[in-house]
PDB file of C-alpha atoms in Angstrom:
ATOM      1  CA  UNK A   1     -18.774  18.636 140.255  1.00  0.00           C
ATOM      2  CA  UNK A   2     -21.259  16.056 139.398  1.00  0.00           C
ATOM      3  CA  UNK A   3     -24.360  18.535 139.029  1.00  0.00           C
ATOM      4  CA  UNK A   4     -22.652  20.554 136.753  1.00  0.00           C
ATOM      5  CA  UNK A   5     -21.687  17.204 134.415  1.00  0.00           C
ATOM      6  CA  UNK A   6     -24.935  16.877 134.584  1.00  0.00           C
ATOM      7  CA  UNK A   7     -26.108  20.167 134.054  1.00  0.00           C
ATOM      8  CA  UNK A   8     -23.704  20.815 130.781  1.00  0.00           C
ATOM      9  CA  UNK A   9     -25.012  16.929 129.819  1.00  0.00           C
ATOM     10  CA  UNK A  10     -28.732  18.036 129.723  1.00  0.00           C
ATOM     11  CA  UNK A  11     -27.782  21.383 128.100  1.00  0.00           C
ATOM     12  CA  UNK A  12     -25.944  19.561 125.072  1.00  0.00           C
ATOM     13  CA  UNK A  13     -28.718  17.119 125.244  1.00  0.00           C
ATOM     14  CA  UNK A  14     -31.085  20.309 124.594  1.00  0.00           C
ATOM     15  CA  UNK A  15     -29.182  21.981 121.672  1.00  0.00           C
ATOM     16  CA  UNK A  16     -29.037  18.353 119.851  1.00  0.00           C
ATOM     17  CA  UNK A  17     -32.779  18.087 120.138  1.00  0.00           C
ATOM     18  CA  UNK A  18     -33.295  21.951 119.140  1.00  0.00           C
ATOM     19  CA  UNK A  19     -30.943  20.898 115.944  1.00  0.00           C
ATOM     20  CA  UNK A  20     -32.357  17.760 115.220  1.00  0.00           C
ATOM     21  CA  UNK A  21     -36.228  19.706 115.156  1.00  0.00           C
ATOM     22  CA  UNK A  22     -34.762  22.957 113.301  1.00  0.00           C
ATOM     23  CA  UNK A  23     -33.206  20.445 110.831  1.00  0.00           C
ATOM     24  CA  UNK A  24     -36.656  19.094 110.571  1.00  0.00           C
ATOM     25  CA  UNK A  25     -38.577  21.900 110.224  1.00  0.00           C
ATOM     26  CA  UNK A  26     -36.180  22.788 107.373  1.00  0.00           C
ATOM     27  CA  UNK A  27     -37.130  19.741 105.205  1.00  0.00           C
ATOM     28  CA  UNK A  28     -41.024  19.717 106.373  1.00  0.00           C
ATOM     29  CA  UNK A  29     -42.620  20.252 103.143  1.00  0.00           C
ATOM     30  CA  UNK A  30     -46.862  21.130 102.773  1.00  0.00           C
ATOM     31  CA  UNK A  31     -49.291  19.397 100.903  1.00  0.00           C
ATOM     32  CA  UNK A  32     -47.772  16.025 101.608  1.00  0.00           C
ATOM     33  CA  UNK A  33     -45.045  16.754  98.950  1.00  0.00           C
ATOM     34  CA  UNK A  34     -41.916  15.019  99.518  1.00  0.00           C
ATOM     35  CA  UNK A  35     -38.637  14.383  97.705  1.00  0.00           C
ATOM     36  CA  UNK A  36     -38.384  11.965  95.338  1.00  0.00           C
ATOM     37  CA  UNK A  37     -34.779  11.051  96.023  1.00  0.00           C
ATOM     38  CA  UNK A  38     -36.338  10.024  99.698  1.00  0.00           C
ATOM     39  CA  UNK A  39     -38.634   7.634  97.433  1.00  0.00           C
ATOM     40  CA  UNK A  40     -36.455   6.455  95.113  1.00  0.00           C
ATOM     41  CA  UNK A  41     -32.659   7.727  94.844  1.00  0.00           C
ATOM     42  CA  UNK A  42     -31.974   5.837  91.457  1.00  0.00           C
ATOM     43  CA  UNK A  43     -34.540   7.620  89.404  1.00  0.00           C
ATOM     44  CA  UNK A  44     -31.917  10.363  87.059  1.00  0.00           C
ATOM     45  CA  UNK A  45     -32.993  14.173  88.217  1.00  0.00           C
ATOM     46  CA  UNK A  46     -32.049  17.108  85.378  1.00  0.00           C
ATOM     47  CA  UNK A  47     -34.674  19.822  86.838  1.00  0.00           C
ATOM     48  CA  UNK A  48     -34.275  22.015  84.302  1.00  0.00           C
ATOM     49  CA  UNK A  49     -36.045  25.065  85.626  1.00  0.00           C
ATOM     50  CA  UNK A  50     -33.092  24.773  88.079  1.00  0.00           C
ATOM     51  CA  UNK A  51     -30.508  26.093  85.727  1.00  0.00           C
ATOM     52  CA  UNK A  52     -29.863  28.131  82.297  1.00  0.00           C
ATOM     53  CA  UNK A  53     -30.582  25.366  80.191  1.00  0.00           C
ATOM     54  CA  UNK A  54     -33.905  26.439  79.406  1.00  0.00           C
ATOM     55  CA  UNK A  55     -36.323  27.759  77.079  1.00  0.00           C
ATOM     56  CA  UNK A  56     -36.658  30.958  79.294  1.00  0.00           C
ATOM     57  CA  UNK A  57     -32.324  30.932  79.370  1.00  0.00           C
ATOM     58  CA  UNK A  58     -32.353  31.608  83.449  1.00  0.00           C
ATOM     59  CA  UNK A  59     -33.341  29.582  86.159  1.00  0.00           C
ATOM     60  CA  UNK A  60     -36.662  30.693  87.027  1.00  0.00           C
ATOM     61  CA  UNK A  61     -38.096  32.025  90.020  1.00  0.00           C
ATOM     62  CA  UNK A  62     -38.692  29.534  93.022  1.00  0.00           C
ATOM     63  CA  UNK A  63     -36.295  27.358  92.234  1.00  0.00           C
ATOM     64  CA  UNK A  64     -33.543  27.343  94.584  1.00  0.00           C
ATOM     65  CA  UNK A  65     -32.438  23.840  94.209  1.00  0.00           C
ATOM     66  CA  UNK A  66     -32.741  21.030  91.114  1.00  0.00           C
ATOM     67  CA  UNK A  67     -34.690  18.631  93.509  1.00  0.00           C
ATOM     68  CA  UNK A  68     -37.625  16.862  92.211  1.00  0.00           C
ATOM     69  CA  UNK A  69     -40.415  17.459  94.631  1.00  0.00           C
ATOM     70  CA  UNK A  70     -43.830  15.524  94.208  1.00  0.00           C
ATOM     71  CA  UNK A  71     -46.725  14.669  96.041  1.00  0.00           C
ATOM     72  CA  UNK A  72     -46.489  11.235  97.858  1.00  0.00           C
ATOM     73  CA  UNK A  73     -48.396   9.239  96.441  1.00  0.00           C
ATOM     74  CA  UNK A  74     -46.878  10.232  92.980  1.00  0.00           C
ATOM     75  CA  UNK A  75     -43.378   9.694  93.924  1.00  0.00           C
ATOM     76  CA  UNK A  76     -44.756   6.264  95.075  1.00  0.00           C
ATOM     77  CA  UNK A  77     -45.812   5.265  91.469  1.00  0.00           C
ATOM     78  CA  UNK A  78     -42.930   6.896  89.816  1.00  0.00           C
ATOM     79  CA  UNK A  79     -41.170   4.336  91.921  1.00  0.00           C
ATOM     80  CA  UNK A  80     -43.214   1.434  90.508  1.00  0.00           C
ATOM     81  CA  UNK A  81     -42.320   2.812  87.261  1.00  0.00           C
ATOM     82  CA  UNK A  82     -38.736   3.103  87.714  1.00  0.00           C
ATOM     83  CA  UNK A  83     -38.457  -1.006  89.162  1.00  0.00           C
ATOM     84  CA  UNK A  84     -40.379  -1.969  86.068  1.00  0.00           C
ATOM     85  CA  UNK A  85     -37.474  -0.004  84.280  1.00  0.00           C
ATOM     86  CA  UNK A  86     -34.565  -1.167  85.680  1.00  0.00           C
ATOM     87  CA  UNK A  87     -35.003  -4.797  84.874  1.00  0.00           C
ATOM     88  CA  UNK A  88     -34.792  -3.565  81.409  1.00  0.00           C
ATOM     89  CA  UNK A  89     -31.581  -1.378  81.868  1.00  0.00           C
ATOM     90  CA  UNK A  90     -33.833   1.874  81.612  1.00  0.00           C
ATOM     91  CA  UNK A  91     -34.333   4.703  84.028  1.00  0.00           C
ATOM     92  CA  UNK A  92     -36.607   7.484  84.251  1.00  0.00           C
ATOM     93  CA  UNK A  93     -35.038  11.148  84.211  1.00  0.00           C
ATOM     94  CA  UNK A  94     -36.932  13.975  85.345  1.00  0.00           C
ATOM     95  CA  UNK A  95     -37.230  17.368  83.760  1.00  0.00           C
ATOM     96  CA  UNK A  96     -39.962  19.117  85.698  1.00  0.00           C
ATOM     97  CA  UNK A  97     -42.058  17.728  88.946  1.00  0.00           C
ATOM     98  CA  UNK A  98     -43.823  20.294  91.210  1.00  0.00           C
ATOM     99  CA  UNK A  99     -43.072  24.446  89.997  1.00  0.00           C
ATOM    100  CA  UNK A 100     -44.293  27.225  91.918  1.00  0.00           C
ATOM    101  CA  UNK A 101     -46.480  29.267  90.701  1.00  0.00           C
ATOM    102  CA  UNK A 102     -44.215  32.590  90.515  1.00  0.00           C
ATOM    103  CA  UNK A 103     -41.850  30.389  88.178  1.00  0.00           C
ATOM    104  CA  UNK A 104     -44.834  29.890  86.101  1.00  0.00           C
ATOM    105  CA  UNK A 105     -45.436  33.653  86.188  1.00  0.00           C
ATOM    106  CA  UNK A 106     -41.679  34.000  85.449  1.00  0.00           C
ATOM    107  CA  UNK A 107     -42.476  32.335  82.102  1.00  0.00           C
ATOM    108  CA  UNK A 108     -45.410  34.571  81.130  1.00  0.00           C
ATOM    109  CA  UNK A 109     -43.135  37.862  81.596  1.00  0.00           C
ATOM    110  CA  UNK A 110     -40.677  36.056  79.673  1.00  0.00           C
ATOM    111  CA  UNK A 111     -43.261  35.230  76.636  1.00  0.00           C
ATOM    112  CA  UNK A 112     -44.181  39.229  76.959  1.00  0.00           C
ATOM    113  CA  UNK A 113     -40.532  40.855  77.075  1.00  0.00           C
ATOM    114  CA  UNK A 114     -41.111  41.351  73.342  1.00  0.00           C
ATOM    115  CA  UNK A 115     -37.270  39.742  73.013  1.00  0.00           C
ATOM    116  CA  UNK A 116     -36.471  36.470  71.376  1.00  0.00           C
ATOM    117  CA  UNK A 117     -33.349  35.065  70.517  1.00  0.00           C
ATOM    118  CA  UNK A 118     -31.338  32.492  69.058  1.00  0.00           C
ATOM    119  CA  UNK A 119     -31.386  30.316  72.109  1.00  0.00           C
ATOM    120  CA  UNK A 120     -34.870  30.563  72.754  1.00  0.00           C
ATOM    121  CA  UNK A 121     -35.619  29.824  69.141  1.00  0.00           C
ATOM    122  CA  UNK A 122     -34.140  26.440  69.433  1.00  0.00           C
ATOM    123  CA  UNK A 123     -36.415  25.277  71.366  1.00  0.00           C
ATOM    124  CA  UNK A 124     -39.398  27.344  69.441  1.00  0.00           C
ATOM    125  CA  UNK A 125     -38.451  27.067  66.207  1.00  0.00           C
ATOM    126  CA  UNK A 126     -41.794  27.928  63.978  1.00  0.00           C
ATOM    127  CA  UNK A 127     -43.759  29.473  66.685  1.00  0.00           C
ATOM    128  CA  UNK A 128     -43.574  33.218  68.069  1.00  0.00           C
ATOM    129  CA  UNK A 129     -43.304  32.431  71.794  1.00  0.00           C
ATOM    130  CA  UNK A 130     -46.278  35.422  72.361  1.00  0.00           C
ATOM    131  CA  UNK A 131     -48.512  32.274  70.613  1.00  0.00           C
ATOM    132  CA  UNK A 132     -47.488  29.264  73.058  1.00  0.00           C
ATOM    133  CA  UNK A 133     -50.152  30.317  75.543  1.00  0.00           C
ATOM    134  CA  UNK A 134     -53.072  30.346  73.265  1.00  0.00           C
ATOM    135  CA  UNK A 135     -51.636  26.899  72.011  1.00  0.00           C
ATOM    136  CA  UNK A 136     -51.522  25.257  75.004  1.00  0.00           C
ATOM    137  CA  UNK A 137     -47.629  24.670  75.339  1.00  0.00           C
ATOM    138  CA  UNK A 138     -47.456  26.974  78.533  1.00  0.00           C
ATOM    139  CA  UNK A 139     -49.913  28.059  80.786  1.00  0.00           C
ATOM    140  CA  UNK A 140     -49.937  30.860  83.653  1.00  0.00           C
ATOM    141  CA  UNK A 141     -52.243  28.425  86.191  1.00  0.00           C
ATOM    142  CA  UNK A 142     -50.045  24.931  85.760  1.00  0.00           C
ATOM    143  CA  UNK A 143     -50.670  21.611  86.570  1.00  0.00           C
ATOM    144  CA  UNK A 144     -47.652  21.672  87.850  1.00  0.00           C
ATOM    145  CA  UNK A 145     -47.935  23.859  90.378  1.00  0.00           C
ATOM    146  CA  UNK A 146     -50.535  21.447  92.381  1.00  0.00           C
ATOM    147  CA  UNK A 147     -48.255  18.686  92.314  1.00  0.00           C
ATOM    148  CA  UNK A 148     -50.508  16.726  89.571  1.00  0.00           C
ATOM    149  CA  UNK A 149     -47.618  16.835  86.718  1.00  0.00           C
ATOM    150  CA  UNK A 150     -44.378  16.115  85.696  1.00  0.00           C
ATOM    151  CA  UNK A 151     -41.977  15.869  82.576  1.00  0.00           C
ATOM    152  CA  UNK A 152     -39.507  13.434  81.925  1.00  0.00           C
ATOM    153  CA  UNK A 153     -38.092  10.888  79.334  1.00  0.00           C
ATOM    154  CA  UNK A 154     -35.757   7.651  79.640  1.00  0.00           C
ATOM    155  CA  UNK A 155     -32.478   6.869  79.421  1.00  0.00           C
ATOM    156  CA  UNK A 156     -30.754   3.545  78.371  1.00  0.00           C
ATOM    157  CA  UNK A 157     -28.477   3.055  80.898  1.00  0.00           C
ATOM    158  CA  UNK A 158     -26.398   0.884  78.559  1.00  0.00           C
ATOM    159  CA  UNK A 159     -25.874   3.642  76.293  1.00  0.00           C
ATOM    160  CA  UNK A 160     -23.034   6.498  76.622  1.00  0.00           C
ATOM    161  CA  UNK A 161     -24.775   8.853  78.428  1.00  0.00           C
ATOM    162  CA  UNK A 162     -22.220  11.240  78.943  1.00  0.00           C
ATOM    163  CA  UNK A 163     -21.990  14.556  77.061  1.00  0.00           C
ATOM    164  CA  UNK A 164     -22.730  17.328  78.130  1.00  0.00           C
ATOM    165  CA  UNK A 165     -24.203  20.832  76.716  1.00  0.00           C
ATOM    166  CA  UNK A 166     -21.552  23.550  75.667  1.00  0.00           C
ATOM    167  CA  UNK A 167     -23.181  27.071  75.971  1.00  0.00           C
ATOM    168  CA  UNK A 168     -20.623  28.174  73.782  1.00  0.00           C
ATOM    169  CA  UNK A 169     -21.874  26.025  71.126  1.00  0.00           C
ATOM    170  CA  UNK A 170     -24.401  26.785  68.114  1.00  0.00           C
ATOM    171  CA  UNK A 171     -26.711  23.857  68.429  1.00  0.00           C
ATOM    172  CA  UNK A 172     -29.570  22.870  65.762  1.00  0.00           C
ATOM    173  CA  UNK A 173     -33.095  23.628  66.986  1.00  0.00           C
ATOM    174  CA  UNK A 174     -35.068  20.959  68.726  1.00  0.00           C
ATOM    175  CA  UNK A 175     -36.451  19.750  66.141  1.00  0.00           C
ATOM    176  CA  UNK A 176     -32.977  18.584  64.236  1.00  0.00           C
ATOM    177  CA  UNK A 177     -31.397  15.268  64.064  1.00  0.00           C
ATOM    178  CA  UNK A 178     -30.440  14.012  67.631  1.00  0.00           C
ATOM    179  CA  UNK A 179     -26.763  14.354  66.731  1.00  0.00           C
ATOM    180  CA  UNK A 180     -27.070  18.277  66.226  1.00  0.00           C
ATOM    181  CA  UNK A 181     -29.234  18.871  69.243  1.00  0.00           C
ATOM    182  CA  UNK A 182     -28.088  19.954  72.693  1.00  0.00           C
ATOM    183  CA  UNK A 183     -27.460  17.006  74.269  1.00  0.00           C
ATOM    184  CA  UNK A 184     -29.868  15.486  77.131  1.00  0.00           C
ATOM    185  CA  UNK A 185     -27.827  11.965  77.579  1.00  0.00           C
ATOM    186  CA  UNK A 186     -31.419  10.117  77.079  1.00  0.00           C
ATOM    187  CA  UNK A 187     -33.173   7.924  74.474  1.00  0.00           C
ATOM    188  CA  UNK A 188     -33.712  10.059  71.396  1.00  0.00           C
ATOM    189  CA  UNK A 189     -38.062  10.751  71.092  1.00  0.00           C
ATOM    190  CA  UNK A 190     -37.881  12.326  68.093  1.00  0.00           C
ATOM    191  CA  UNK A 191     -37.007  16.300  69.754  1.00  0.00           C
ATOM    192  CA  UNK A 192     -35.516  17.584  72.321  1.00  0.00           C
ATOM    193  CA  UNK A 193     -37.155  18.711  75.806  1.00  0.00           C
ATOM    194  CA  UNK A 194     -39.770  21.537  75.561  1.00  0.00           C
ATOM    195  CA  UNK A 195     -39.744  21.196  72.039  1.00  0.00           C
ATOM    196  CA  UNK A 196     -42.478  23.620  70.897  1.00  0.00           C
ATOM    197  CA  UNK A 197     -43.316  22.136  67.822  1.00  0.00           C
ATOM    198  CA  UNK A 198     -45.942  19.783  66.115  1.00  0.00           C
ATOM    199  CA  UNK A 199     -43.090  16.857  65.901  1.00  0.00           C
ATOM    200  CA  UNK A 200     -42.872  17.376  69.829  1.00  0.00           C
ATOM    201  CA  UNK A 201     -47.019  15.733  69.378  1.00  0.00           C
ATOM    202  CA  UNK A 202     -46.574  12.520  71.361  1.00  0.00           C
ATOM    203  CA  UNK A 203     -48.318  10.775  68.287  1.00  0.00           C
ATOM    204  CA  UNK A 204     -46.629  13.034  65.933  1.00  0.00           C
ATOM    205  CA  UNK A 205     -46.256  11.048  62.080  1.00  0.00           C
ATOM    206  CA  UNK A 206     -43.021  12.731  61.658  1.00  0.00           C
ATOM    207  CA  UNK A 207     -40.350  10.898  63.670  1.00  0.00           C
ATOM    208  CA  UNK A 208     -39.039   8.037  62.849  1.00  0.00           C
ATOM    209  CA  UNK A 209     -40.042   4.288  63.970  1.00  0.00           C
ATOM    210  CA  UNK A 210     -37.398   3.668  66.518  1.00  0.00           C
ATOM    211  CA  UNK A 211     -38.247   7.250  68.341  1.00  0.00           C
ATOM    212  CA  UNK A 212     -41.924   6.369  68.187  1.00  0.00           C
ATOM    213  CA  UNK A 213     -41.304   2.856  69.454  1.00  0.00           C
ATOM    214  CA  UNK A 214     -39.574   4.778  72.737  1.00  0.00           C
ATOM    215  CA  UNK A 215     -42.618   7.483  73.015  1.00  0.00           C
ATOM    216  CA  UNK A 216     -45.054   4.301  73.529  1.00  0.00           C
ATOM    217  CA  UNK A 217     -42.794   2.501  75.689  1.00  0.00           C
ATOM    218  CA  UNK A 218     -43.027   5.645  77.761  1.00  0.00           C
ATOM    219  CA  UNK A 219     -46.295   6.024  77.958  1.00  0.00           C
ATOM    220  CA  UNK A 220     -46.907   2.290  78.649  1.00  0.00           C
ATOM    221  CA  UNK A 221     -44.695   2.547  81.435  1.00  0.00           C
ATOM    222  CA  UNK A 222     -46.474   5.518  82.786  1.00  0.00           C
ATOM    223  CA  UNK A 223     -50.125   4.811  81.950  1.00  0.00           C
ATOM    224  CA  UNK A 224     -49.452   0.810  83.864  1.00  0.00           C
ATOM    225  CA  UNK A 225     -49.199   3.410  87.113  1.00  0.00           C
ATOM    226  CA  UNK A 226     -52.110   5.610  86.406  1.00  0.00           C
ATOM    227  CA  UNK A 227     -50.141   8.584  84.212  1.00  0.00           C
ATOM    228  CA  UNK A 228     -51.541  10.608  81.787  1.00  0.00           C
ATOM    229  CA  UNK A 229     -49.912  11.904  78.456  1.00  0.00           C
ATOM    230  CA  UNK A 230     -50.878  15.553  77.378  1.00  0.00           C
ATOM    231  CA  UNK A 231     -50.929  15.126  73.765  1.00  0.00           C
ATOM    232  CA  UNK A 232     -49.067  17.942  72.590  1.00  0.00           C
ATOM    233  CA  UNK A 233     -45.927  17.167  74.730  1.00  0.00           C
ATOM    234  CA  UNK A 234     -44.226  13.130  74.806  1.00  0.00           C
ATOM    235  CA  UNK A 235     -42.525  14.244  77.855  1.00  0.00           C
ATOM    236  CA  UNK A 236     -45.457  15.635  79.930  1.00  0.00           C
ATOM    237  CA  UNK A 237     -47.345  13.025  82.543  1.00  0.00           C
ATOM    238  CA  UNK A 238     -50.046  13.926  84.805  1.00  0.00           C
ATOM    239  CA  UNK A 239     -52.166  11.912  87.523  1.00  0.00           C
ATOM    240  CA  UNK A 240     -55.742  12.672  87.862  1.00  0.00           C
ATOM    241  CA  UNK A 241     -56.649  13.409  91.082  1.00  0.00           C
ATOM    242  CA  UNK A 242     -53.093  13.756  92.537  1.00  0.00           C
ATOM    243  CA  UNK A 243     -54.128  17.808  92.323  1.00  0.00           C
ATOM    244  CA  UNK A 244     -56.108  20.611  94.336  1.00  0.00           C
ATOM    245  CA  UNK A 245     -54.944  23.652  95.023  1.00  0.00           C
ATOM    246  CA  UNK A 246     -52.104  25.326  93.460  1.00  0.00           C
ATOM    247  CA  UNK A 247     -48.871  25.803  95.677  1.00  0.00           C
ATOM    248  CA  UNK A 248     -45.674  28.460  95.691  1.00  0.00           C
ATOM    249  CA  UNK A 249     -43.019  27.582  98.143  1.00  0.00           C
ATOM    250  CA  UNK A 250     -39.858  27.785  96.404  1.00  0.00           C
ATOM    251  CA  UNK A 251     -37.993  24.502  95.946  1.00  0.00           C
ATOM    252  CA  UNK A 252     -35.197  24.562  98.823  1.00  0.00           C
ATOM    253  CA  UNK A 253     -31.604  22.100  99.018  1.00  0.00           C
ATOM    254  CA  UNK A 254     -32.757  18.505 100.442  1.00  0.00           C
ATOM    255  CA  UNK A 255     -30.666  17.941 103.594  1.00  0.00           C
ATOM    256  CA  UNK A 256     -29.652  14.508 104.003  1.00  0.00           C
TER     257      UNK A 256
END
């Protein structure tokens, strides 16, 4: 009786392990990537690309999850960033961290379908999206895609962050006053997210002096942990030399 106690005991023993390594494996990410809620939990995540609320209107390809995944070292300053934040009731909230490179391709045959509609022009509003490529606003190789880049904006954490966007609803372009906008329960920099516009220029003259006063605090906050601002987007950071090769594994659940 006692060998087979201990023979069901070491095959138990065996199928933990095998779970406990499959669960691993599941979560192993390449490149040194990692999640950011496994660096810092309290930083807000709205991965955009995850959902419908979008320029493109879909989520695109390769995301299968809204989880923030960055290289190491990134997620490491991000979490500098975020402590500087906090003691001054702010958070960072992240649009956009590492994309695969068939979502990028997702948003080329999307700029090509020959289609645009109202949606889409909200957050184009002057430019035909065929033109964002030759103006830099979206590119087919992306920064992104080697883990170098991220978007992302702040939120007052004292403020009513609440509302939420109705599809349903007609809102004003990005460009419009924050109260008409789709919401995106964050400070207000002038436009909305992805905001392909001149006034979405991080040293654009026409917003106001409160919404410029939160673009620099932004950019202090990033640039004090080595961040880069691409000029024709406030929300858009990079880290030079956080790069290399460009990466497509799709962007699965983060198991706990």
């Amino acid at each position: 009786m006692t060998i087979w106690i201990d023979i069901v005991k070491s095959i138990l023993t065996a199928l933990v392990s095998l779970a406990l390594i499959s669960s691993a494996a599941a979560q192993s990410l390449p490149g040194g990537f990692v999640y950011l809620r496994d660096i810092d939990p309290t930083i807000i995540q709205d991965i955009r690309y995850a959902t419908s609320n979008n320029f493109v209107g879909k989520p695109l390809n390769g995301y299968a999850a809204g989880e923030c995944v960055v290289k190491r070292d990134v997620g490491l300053r991000l979490k500098a960033v975020q402590q500087e934040l906090a003691a001054q009731n702010l958070s960072l909230k992240m649009f956009d961290c590492y994309r695969p490179v068939r979502a990028s391709l997702d948003m080329v045959a999307w700029a090509q379908n020959g289609r645009e509609t109202v949606a889409e022009r909200r957050y184009n509003p002057k430019i035909p999206k065929t033109e964002l490529f030759r103006l830099g606003y979206i590119a087919s190789r992306s920064q992104h895609s080697t883990g170098a880049a991220l978007d992302l904006t702040l939120v007052d954490l004292k403020a009513d962050n609440s509302a939420r966007i109705d599809p349903a609803r007609a809102y004003a372009d990005c460009t419009g006053p924050v109260e008409a906008r789709a919401p995106e329960g964050s400070v207000d920099m002038g436009t909305g997210y992805d905001c392909t516009d001149l006034k979405g220029h991080t040293a654009a003259r026409s917003i106001t002096p409160e919404q410029r006063a939160w673009r620099n605090r932004l950019v202090a906050a990033m640039a004090r942990q080595g961040f880069v601002n691409y000029s024709k987007e406030w929300w858009h950071f990079s880290l030079p030399g956080a790069g290399g090769a460009a990466y497509d594994f799709p962007i699965q659940p983060r198991r706990n």
